[in-house]
C-alpha positions as a printed NumPy array, in Angstrom:
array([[-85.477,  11.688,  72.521],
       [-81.543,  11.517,  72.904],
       [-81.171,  14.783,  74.852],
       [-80.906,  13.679,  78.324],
       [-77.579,  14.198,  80.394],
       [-75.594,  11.038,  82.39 ],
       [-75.839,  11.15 ,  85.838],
       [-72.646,   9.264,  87.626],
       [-70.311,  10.384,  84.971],
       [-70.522,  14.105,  83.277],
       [-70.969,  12.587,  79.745],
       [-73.732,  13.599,  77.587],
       [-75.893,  12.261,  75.105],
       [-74.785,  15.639,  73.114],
       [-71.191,  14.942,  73.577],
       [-71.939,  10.789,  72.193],
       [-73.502,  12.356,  69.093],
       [-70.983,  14.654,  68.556],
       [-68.241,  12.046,  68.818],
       [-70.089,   9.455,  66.555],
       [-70.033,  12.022,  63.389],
       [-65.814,  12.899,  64.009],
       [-65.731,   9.053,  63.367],
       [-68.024,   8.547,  60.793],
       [-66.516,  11.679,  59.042],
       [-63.218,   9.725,  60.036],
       [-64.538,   6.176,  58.645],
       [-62.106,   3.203,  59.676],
       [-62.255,  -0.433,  59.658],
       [-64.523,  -2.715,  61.694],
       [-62.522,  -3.899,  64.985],
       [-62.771,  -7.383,  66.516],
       [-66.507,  -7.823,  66.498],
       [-66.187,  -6.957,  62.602],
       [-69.157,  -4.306,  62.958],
       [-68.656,  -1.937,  60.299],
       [-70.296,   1.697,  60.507],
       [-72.596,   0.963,  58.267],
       [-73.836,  -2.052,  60.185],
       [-73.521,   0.504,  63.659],
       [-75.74 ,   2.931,  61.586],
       [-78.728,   0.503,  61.086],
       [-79.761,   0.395,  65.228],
       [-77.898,   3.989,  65.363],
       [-80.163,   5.576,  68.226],
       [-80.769,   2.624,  70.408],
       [-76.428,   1.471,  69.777],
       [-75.806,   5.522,  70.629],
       [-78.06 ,   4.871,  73.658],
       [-76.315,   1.961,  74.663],
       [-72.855,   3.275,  74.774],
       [-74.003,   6.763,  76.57 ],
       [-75.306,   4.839,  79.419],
       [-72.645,   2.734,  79.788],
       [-70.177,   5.527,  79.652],
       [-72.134,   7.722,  82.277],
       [-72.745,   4.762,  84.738],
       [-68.689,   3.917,  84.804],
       [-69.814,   0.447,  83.348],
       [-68.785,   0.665,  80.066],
       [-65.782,  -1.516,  79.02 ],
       [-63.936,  -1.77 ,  76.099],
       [-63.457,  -4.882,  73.731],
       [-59.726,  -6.169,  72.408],
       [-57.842,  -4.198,  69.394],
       [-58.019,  -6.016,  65.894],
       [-54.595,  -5.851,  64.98 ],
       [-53.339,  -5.499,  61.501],
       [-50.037,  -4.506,  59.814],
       [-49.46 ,  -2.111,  57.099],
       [-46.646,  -2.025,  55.144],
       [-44.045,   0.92 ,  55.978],
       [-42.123,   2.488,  53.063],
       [-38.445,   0.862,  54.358],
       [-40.075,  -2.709,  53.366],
       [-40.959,  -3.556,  57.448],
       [-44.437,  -3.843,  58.947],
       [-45.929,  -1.428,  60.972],
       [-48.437,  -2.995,  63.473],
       [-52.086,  -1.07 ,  63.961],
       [-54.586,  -1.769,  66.816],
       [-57.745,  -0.872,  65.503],
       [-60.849,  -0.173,  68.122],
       [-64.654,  -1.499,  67.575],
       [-66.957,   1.358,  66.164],
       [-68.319,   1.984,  69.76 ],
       [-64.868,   2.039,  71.582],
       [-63.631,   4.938,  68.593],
       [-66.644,   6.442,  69.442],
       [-66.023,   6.408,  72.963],
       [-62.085,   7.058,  72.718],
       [-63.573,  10.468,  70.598],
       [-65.66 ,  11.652,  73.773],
       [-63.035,  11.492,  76.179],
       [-60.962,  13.144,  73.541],
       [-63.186,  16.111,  72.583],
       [-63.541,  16.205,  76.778],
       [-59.411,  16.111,  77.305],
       [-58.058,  18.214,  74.405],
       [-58.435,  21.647,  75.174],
       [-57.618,  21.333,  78.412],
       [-54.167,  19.239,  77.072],
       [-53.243,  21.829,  73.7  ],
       [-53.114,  24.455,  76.464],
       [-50.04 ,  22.628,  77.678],
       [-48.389,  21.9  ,  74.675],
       [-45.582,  23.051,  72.68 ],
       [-45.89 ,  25.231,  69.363],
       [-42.435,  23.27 ,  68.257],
       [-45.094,  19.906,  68.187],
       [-47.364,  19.589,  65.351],
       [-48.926,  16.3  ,  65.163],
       [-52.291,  15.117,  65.11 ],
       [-53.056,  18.658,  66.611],
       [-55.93 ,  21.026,  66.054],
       [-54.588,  24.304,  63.622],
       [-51.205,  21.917,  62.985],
       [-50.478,  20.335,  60.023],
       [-47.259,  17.88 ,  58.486],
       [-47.07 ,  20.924,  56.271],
       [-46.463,  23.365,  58.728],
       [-43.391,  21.391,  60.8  ],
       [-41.656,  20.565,  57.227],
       [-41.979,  24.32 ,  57.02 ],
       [-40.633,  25.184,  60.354],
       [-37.645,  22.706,  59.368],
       [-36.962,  24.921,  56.036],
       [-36.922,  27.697,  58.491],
       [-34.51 ,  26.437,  61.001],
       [-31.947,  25.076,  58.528],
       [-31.301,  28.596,  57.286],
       [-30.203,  29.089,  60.929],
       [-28.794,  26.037,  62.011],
       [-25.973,  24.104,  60.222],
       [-26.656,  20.671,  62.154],
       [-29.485,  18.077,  62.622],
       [-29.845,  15.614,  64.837],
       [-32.478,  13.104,  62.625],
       [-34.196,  11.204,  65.652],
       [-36.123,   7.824,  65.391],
       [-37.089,   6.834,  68.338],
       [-37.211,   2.798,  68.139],
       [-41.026,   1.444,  68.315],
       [-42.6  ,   4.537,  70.11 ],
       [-46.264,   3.216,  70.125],
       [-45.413,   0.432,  71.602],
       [-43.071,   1.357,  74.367],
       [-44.851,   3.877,  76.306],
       [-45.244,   3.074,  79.655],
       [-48.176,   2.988,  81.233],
       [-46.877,   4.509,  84.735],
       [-45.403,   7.467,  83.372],
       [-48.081,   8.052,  81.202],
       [-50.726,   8.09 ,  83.876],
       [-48.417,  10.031,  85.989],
       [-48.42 ,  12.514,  83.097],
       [-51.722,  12.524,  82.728],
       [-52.554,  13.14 ,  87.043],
       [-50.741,  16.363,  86.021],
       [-53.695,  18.206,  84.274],
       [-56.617,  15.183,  85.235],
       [-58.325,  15.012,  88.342],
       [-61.493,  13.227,  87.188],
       [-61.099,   9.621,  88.479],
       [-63.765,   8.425,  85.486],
       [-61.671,  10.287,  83.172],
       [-58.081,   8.627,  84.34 ],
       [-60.369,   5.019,  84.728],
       [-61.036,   4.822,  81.052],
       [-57.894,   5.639,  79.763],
       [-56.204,   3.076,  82.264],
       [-58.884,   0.305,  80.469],
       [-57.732,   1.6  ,  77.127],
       [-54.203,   1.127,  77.548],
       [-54.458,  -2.023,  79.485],
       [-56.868,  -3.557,  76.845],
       [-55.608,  -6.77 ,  74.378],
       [-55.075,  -6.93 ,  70.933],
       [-55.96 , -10.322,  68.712],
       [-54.023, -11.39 ,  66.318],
       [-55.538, -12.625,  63.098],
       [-55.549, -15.939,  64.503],
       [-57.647, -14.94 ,  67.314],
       [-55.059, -14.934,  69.701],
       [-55.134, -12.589,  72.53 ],
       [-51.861, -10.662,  73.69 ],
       [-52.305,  -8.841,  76.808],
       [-50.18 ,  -5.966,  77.293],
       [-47.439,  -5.652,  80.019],
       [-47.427,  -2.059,  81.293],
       [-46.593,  -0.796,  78.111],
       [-47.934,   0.245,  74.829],
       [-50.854,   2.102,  73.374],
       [-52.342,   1.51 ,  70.116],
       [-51.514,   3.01 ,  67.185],
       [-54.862,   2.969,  65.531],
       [-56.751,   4.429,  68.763],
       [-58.544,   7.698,  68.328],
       [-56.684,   8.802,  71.773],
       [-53.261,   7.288,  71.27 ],
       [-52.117,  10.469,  69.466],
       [-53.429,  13.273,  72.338],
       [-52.03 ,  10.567,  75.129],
       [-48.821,  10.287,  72.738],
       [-48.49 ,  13.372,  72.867],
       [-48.783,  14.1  ,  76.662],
       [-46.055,  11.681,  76.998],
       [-43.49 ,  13.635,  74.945],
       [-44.351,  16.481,  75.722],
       [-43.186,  15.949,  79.421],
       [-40.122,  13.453,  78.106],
       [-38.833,  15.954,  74.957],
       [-40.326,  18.889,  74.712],
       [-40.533,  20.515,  78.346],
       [-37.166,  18.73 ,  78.608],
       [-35.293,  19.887,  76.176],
       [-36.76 ,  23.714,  76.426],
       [-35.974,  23.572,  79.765],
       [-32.462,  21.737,  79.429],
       [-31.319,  22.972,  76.147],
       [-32.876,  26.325,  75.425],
       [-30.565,  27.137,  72.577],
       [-31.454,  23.604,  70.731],
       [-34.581,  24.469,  68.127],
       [-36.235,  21.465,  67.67 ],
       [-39.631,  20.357,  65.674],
       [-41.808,  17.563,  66.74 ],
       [-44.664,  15.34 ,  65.071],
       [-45.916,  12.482,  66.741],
       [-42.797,  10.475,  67.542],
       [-40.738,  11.984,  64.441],
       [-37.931,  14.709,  65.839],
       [-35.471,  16.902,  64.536],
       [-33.143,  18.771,  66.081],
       [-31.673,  21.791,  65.124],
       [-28.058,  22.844,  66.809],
       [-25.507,  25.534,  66.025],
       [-22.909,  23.569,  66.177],
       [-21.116,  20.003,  65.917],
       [-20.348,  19.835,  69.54 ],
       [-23.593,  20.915,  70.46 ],
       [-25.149,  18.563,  68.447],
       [-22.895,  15.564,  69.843],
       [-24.221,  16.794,  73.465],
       [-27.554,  16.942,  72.656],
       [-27.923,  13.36 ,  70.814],
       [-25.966,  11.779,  73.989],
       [-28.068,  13.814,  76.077],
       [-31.268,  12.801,  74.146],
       [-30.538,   9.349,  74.664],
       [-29.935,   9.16 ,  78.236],
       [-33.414,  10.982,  78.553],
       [-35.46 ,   8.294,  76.   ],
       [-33.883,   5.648,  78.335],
       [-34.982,   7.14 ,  81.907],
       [-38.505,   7.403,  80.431],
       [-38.508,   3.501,  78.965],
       [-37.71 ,   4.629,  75.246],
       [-34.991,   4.15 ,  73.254],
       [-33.292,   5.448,  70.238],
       [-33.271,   3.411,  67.093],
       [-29.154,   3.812,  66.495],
       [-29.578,   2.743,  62.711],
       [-31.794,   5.308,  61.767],
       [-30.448,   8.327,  64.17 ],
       [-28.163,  10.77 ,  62.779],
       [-26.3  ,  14.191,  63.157],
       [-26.481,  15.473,  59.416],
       [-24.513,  18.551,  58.219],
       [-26.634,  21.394,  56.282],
       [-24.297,  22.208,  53.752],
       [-24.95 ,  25.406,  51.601],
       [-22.767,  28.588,  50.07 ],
       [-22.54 ,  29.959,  53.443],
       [-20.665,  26.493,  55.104],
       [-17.615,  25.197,  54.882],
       [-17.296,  22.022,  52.9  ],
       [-17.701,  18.572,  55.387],
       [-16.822,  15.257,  54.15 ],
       [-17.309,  12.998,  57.483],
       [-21.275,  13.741,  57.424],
       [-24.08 ,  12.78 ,  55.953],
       [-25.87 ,  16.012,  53.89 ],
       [-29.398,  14.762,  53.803],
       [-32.207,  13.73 ,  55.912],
       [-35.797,  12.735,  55.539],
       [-38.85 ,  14.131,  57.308],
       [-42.688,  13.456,  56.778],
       [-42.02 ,  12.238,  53.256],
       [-39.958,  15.089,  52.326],
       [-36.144,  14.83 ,  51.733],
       [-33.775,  17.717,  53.193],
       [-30.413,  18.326,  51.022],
       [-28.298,  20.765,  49.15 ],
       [-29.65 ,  21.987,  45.623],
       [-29.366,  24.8  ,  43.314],
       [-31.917,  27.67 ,  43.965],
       [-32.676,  30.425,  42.209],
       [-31.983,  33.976,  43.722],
       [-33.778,  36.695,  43.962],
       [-31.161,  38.387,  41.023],
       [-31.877,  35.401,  38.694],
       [-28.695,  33.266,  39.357],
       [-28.053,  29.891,  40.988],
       [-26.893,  29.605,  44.418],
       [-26.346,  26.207,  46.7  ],
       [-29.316,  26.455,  49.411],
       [-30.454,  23.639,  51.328],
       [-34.365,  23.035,  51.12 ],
       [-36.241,  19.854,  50.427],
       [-38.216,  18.13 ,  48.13 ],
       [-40.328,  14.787,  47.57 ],
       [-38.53 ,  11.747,  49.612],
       [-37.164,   8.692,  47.098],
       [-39.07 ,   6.488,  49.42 ],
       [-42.131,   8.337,  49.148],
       [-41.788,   8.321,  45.483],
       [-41.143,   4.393,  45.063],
       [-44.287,   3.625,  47.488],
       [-46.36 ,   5.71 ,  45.388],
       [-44.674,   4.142,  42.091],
       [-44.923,   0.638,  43.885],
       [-49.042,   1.369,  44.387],
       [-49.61 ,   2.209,  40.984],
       [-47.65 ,  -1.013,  39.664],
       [-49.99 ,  -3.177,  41.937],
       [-53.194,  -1.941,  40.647],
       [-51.766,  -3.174,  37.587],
       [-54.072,  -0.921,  34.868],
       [-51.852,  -1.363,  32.579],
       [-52.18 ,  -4.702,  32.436],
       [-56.431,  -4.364,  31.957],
       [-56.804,  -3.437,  28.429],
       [-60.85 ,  -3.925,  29.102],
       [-60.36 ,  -0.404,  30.711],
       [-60.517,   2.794,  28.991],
       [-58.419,   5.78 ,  29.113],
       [-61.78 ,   7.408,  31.274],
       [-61.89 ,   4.637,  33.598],
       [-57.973,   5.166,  34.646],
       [-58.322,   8.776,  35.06 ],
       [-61.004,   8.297,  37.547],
       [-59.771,   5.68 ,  39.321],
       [-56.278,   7.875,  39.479],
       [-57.317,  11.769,  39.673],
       [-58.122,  11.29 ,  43.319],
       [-54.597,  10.053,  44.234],
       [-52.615,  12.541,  41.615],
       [-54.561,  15.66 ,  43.695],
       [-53.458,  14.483,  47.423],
       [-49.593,  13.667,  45.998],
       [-49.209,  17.197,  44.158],
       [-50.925,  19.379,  47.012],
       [-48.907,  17.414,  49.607],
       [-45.816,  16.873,  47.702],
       [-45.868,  19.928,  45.74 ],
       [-46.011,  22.439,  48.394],
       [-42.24 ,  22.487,  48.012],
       [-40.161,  21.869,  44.916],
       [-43.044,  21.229,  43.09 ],
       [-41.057,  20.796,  39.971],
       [-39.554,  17.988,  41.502],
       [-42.729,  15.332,  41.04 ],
       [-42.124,  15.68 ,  37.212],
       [-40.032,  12.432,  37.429],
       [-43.106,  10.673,  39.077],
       [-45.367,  11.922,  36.536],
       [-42.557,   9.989,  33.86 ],
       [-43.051,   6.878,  35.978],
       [-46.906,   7.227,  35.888],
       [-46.627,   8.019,  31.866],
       [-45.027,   4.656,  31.719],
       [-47.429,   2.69 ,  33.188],
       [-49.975,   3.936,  31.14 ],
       [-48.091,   3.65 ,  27.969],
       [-47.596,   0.179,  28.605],
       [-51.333,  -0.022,  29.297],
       [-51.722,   1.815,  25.528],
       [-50.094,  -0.916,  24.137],
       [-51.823,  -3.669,  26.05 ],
       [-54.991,  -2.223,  24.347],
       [-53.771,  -1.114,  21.065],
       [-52.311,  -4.046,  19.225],
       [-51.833,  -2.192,  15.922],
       [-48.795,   0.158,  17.998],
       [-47.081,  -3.065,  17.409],
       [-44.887,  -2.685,  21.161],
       [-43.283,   0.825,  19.827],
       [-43.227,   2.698,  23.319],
       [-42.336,   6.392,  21.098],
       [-46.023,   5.532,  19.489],
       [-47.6  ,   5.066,  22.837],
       [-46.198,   8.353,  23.794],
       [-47.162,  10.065,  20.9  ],
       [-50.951,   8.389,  21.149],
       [-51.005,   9.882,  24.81 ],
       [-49.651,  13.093,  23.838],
       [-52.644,  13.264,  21.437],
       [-54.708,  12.257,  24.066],
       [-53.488,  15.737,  26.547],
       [-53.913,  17.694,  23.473],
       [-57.736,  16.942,  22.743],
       [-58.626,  16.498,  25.92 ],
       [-55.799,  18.354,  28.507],
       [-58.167,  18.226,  32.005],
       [-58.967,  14.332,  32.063],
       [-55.724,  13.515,  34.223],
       [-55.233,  16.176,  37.056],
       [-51.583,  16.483,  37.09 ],
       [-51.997,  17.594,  33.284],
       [-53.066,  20.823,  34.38 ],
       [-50.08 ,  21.151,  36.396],
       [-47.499,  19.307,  34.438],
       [-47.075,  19.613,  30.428],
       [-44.484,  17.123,  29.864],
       [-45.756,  13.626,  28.782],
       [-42.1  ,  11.87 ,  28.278]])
């Protein structure tokens, strides 16, 4: 039976189990012994059994990160170090072990990859402090993930950790390879942990919290400020205060081994009815795919007024267009109408309930873009429309009418043009 407890380490069979199902709920990609879970799941007990006595006897060692790069909405490459099935599963047990003892410590201004926390709830903090706050400071910090250093970290981490088996596993983590597609091996240099990891975002976490957060409450107590992950915004009251806090800021990144990246940082001015016209700033900043600007709201007495709130990001919008274009349905006229809607519902529910919790009006011009594609997939399939894109229209408009649930965002959105 998989009951019994470890012996030389306090890990238990319990706690292996219970970390196995967060990363199966999780799913993921095979690492660098191209296991997939599926393949884990045919030996499950006796691979389970494996890993808990290697974790409980101190033996257990993890294999190299599979790297792979995903494209990041600005056009670069963002770099991933994905974990074997048994080393997320292990990662997962130390993490279930670490985090309450870690979210004591924390912040409530960081939200990230935190339990109760949500992107959702820092772009609404954000709405909240603009109303307060006339200047940003829009932080990037240049290549987080792979900057953190490994001495400060563990220093961090001797903070709140005493177990040595505890500190010894993260230490093998962080000090572990990655392979490159070619099968090359690059070793890290005191530096770095893997974005990709199932710990990277509590140990990320730790690290800012000692280099920002505590920091900057401590330092700056009149500076709001939201965090998630490695994304930061600063709220100040004033232009100076801003200029002192961004200088500030980066004097701090650079005792703790990080750095801003200058193109992307910026103080931005929250213009509204309330603030005094500035032409030498920037107006708008983005944040977790949302975009924060001036725009006509509605009052509470039924007129317009210039607030500042926030709405889908351009970039967001042109990766999502940009995905839709390279699944190239409307090229496949062997597809029906049914076929699309399935294949698309799924993707239409996560962009309106993420992107529509604000502005929600605002993802009509995406829904254009998606009409597009599909009319050009109508006349793909329907020679007879002879190329006329108002026919198209019309034959999808028909399509709503007789049938107005088969695409999600119908139910939401009326407009077809």
């Amino acid at each position: 039976m998989f009951e019994t407890k470890a012996t030389t380490v306090p890990i238990t069979k319990v706690m292996v189990k219970e970390a196995y199902r967060k990363v199966k709920a999780n799913k993921g990609s095979s690492g660098v012994d191209e296991e997939s879970l599926e393949e884990f799941q045919t030996d499950l007990l006796d691979n389970l059994y494996k890993l808990w006595n290697r974790l409980s006897s101190g033996s257990y060692i993890p294999k190299p990160v599979r790297e792979v790069s995903i494209p990041k909405a600005n056009g670069s490459k963002r770099i991933l170090g994905i974990p074997t099935v048994s080393d997320r599963i292990a990662q997962q047990v130390i993490k279930a072990y670490l985090e309450p003892r870690l979210e004591a410590e924390f912040l409530n201004n960081s939200y990230g990859y935190r339990p109760l926390k949500s992107a959702h709830a820092a772009v609404e903090a954000v709405r909240e402090n603009v109303r307060h706050y006339a200047w940003v400071v829009d932080m990037d910090i240049k290549s987080f993930f792979d900057e953190v250093n490994h001495e400060l970290l563990m220093k961090a981490l001797e903070c709140h950790v005493k177990e040595s088996w505890v500190k010894m596993y993260i230490k093998r983590w962080l000090e572990i390879p990655s392979q490159k597609q070619d099968g090359t091996l690059i070793t890290k240099e005191g530096k770095g942990t893997p974005q990709g990891g199932v710990i990277s975002p509590l140990l990320s976490n730790l690290y800012l919290h000692y280099v920002l957060d505590k920091w900057l409450e401590q330092h700056y107590p009149h500076v709001a400020f939201v965090r998630y992950a490695d994304d930061v915004i600063l709220h100040c009251r004033n232009e100076e205060e801003a200029k002192q806090t961004l200088e500030a800021v980066r004097t701090r990144l650079q005792e703790c081994k990080l750095r801003l990246n200058e193109e992307k940082t910026k103080i931005v001015y929250c213009q509204d009815y309330r603030r005094k016209q500035r032409k030498d700033y920037k107006k708008k900043f983005d944040f977790l795919g949302f975009t924060f600007k001036p725009q006509a709201q509605l009052s509470k007495l039924g007129g317009m007024f210039l607030g500042y709130g926030c709405e889908i990001s351009q970039a967001a919008q042109t990766n999502i267009v940009e995905r839709w274009k390279n699944e190239n349905f409307h090229l496949r006229s062997t597809l029906t109408i049914q076929e699309i809607a399935t294949k698309i519902n799924p993707q239409m529910i996560g962009i309106i309930r993420y992107y529509g919790k604000f502005r929600k009006w605002a993802l009509q011009k995406l829904m254009r873009c998606f009409h597009f594609r599909l009319a050009k997939w109508v006349l793909k399939k329907y020679k007879g429309l002879k190329g006329s894109f108002p026919r198209a229209y019309k034959w999808i408009k028909e399509i709503q009418i007789s049938y107005p649930t088969m695409f999600y965002h119908w139910t939401i959105f009326n407009s077809i043009s």
